[in-house]
Amino acid sequence: MIEISWLGRGGQGVKTAALLFTETVIHEGKYCQGFPDFGPERSGAPVKGYNRIDDKEIRIHSRIENPDIGVVLDPSLMGKVDILAGLKEGGTLLINTDKDPGAIAKILGLTGRKVFTVNATGIALKEIGRPIPNTPMMAALARVTGVIKLETLAGLVKEKFAGKYSDKVIEGNLRALERAYKEVKGNA
């Protein structure tokens, strides 16, 4: 089983990312849970989301305390909350930043964990026109984990966004997916 913890701020799409990632995993024939964890927070407050992925039925129904992968949508949370909380030794950190993975590992004093970075906010601003990093972060996570195919994720983004957003916004999100998948940096 792979357990993933998402961390971001309200309004950045943590809940949407965890749930859409779940749908993509299920669409590809695996079992998956996706759920948010937040209270009455306002926009901008720290929020979490989680995924559990397995090839067999998942019978655990609790918060994830020791994720295999930590996904951080907002780098400004570093130093404000423990972005490594419970991350397993040998686990993976994927963070939205323009810094390279080595710099992040040094800042956080990380050893024994893999670090990947992608400038998801920069990609979102350029391709979508808004600083909402969830779509690019899902693509980066797909690349880092190999759990889902980018094509499946893109298909579900098209399907879920149709009727809610303009064709321009949908196309921007699809470009953001492709760029983030290609531009994620790190040590495998």
Short mmCIF file of C-alpha atoms in Angstrom, two decimals:
data_model
loop_
_atom_site.label_atom_id
_atom_site.label_comp_id
_atom_site.label_asym_id
_atom_site.label_seq_id
_atom_site.Cartn_x
_atom_site.Cartn_y
_atom_site.Cartn_z
CA MET A 1 0.00 0.00 0.00
CA ILE A 2 1.16 3.53 -0.79
CA GLU A 3 0.04 6.32 1.51
CA ILE A 4 0.20 9.96 0.43
CA SER A 5 -0.25 13.12 2.47
CA TRP A 6 -1.09 16.41 0.73
CA LEU A 7 -0.40 19.72 2.49
CA GLY A 8 -1.35 23.16 1.26
CA ARG A 9 -3.48 26.15 2.06
CA GLY A 10 -7.22 26.54 1.67
CA GLY A 11 -7.97 27.61 -1.90
CA GLN A 12 -4.99 25.85 -3.49
CA GLY A 13 -6.95 22.74 -4.38
CA VAL A 14 -5.66 20.17 -1.87
CA LYS A 15 -9.09 18.54 -1.56
CA THR A 16 -9.68 18.56 -5.31
CA ALA A 17 -6.23 17.10 -5.99
CA ALA A 18 -6.62 14.25 -3.50
CA LEU A 19 -10.08 13.36 -4.82
CA LEU A 20 -9.22 13.63 -8.52
CA PHE A 21 -6.03 11.63 -7.99
CA THR A 22 -8.23 8.96 -6.34
CA GLU A 23 -10.58 8.85 -9.32
CA THR A 24 -7.64 8.50 -11.68
CA VAL A 25 -6.15 5.61 -9.70
CA ILE A 26 -9.52 3.83 -9.60
CA HIS A 27 -10.00 4.45 -13.32
CA GLU A 28 -6.74 2.57 -13.88
CA GLY A 29 -8.01 -0.45 -11.96
CA LYS A 30 -6.43 -0.04 -8.53
CA TYR A 31 -8.05 0.55 -5.17
CA CYS A 32 -7.75 4.02 -3.70
CA GLN A 33 -9.07 6.24 -0.96
CA GLY A 34 -8.92 10.01 -1.08
CA PHE A 35 -10.10 12.35 1.61
CA PRO A 36 -9.46 15.84 2.98
CA ASP A 37 -8.72 16.70 6.58
CA PHE A 38 -9.71 20.18 7.62
CA GLY A 39 -12.03 21.97 9.96
CA PRO A 40 -13.58 25.41 9.66
CA GLU A 41 -10.39 26.90 8.16
CA ARG A 42 -10.60 29.91 5.94
CA SER A 43 -8.93 30.41 2.62
CA GLY A 44 -5.20 30.49 3.22
CA ALA A 45 -5.20 28.29 6.33
CA PRO A 46 -3.21 25.01 6.22
CA VAL A 47 -5.24 22.02 5.01
CA LYS A 48 -4.39 18.37 4.41
CA GLY A 49 -5.59 15.65 2.09
CA TYR A 50 -4.73 11.98 1.87
CA ASN A 51 -4.60 9.04 -0.52
CA ARG A 52 -4.19 5.32 0.04
CA ILE A 53 -3.43 3.21 -3.02
CA ASP A 54 -3.26 -0.56 -3.27
CA ASP A 55 -3.82 -3.47 -5.64
CA LYS A 56 -6.28 -5.00 -3.18
CA GLU A 57 -9.24 -3.68 -1.22
CA ILE A 58 -8.31 -1.12 1.43
CA ARG A 59 -9.94 -1.73 4.80
CA ILE A 60 -8.24 1.04 6.79
CA HIS A 61 -10.40 4.10 7.40
CA SER A 62 -8.30 6.56 9.37
CA ARG A 63 -6.05 9.55 8.94
CA ILE A 64 -2.62 8.76 7.53
CA GLU A 65 0.04 9.27 10.18
CA ASN A 66 3.16 7.96 8.39
CA PRO A 67 2.90 8.63 4.67
CA ASP A 68 5.24 7.16 2.08
CA ILE A 69 4.94 10.38 0.09
CA GLY A 70 4.44 13.95 1.23
CA VAL A 71 3.14 16.46 -1.33
CA VAL A 72 3.48 20.14 -0.40
CA LEU A 73 1.53 22.63 -2.50
CA ASP A 74 2.72 25.75 -0.66
CA PRO A 75 6.43 26.16 0.13
CA SER A 76 5.65 29.04 2.51
CA LEU A 77 4.48 26.37 4.97
CA MET A 78 8.12 25.35 5.52
CA GLY A 79 9.06 26.57 8.97
CA LYS A 80 5.42 27.25 9.90
CA VAL A 81 4.21 23.65 10.07
CA ASP A 82 6.11 20.38 10.09
CA ILE A 83 5.93 19.48 6.41
CA LEU A 84 7.79 16.24 7.12
CA ALA A 85 5.39 15.13 9.88
CA GLY A 86 5.46 11.34 9.97
CA LEU A 87 7.10 10.97 6.54
CA LYS A 88 8.63 7.50 6.52
CA GLU A 89 12.37 7.00 6.42
CA GLY A 90 13.11 6.30 2.77
CA GLY A 91 9.93 8.22 1.87
CA THR A 92 9.49 10.83 -0.82
CA LEU A 93 8.87 14.57 -0.55
CA LEU A 94 7.41 16.39 -3.55
CA ILE A 95 7.32 20.15 -3.07
CA ASN A 96 6.04 23.04 -5.16
CA THR A 97 9.04 25.36 -5.40
CA ASP A 98 11.42 26.90 -7.90
CA LYS A 99 14.36 25.62 -5.82
CA ASP A 100 16.19 22.47 -6.83
CA PRO A 101 15.79 19.29 -4.76
CA GLY A 102 19.30 19.53 -3.30
CA ALA A 103 18.59 23.01 -1.92
CA ILE A 104 15.34 21.82 -0.31
CA ALA A 105 17.09 18.78 1.20
CA LYS A 106 19.73 21.10 2.66
CA ILE A 107 17.18 23.61 4.01
CA LEU A 108 15.21 20.82 5.69
CA GLY A 109 18.28 18.85 6.78
CA LEU A 110 16.94 15.80 4.97
CA THR A 111 18.77 12.54 4.73
CA GLY A 112 17.33 9.15 3.92
CA ARG A 113 14.46 10.54 1.87
CA LYS A 114 13.94 11.34 -1.81
CA VAL A 115 13.20 14.95 -2.73
CA PHE A 116 11.46 16.14 -5.88
CA THR A 117 10.54 19.70 -6.83
CA VAL A 118 8.44 21.35 -9.50
CA ASN A 119 7.53 25.01 -9.90
CA ALA A 120 3.80 24.25 -9.95
CA THR A 121 2.73 27.78 -9.08
CA GLY A 122 4.87 29.22 -11.89
CA ILE A 123 3.45 26.67 -14.32
CA ALA A 124 -0.12 27.39 -13.17
CA LEU A 125 0.35 31.15 -13.55
CA LYS A 126 1.80 30.75 -17.05
CA GLU A 127 -0.63 28.13 -18.36
CA ILE A 128 -3.86 28.72 -16.41
CA GLY A 129 -3.46 32.35 -15.40
CA ARG A 130 -4.06 31.67 -11.69
CA PRO A 131 -1.69 30.56 -8.90
CA ILE A 132 -3.52 27.31 -8.15
CA PRO A 133 -0.87 24.55 -8.13
CA ASN A 134 -3.00 21.43 -7.68
CA THR A 135 -3.22 20.36 -11.32
CA PRO A 136 0.54 20.55 -11.96
CA MET A 137 1.23 18.83 -8.63
CA MET A 138 -0.97 15.88 -9.60
CA ALA A 139 1.05 15.46 -12.80
CA ALA A 140 4.33 15.71 -10.91
CA LEU A 141 3.06 13.09 -8.46
CA ALA A 142 2.10 10.83 -11.37
CA ARG A 143 5.66 11.13 -12.70
CA VAL A 144 7.33 10.61 -9.31
CA THR A 145 5.24 7.58 -8.34
CA GLY A 146 4.39 5.97 -11.67
CA VAL A 147 1.05 5.02 -10.05
CA ILE A 148 -1.07 6.59 -12.81
CA LYS A 149 -0.62 7.51 -16.44
CA LEU A 150 -0.57 11.15 -17.43
CA GLU A 151 -3.04 10.38 -20.24
CA THR A 152 -5.58 9.00 -17.77
CA LEU A 153 -5.21 12.05 -15.54
CA ALA A 154 -5.58 14.41 -18.51
CA GLY A 155 -8.72 12.58 -19.64
CA LEU A 156 -10.32 12.91 -16.23
CA VAL A 157 -9.36 16.59 -15.98
CA LYS A 158 -11.13 17.18 -19.32
CA GLU A 159 -14.18 15.21 -18.17
CA LYS A 160 -14.47 16.77 -14.71
CA PHE A 161 -13.76 20.34 -15.84
CA ALA A 162 -16.14 20.23 -18.84
CA GLY A 163 -19.19 22.37 -18.22
CA LYS A 164 -17.60 23.99 -15.16
CA TYR A 165 -14.78 25.86 -16.86
CA SER A 166 -14.16 27.42 -20.25
CA ASP A 167 -12.25 25.58 -22.97
CA LYS A 168 -9.41 28.07 -22.40
CA VAL A 169 -9.13 27.07 -18.71
CA ILE A 170 -9.33 23.36 -19.55
CA GLU A 171 -6.62 23.66 -22.21
CA GLY A 172 -4.46 25.64 -19.77
CA ASN A 173 -4.81 22.89 -17.18
CA LEU A 174 -3.87 20.25 -19.75
CA ARG A 175 -0.75 22.22 -20.70
CA ALA A 176 0.06 22.61 -16.99
CA LEU A 177 -0.20 18.83 -16.53
CA GLU A 178 2.21 18.16 -19.39
CA ARG A 179 4.72 20.79 -18.28
CA ALA A 180 4.78 19.66 -14.65
CA TYR A 181 5.18 16.02 -15.70
CA LYS A 182 8.19 16.98 -17.81
CA GLU A 183 9.69 19.59 -15.47
CA VAL A 184 9.66 17.76 -12.12
CA LYS A 185 13.22 17.46 -10.79
CA GLY A 186 14.62 15.06 -8.27
CA ASN A 187 16.49 11.96 -7.30
CA ALA A 188 14.76 8.65 -7.97
#
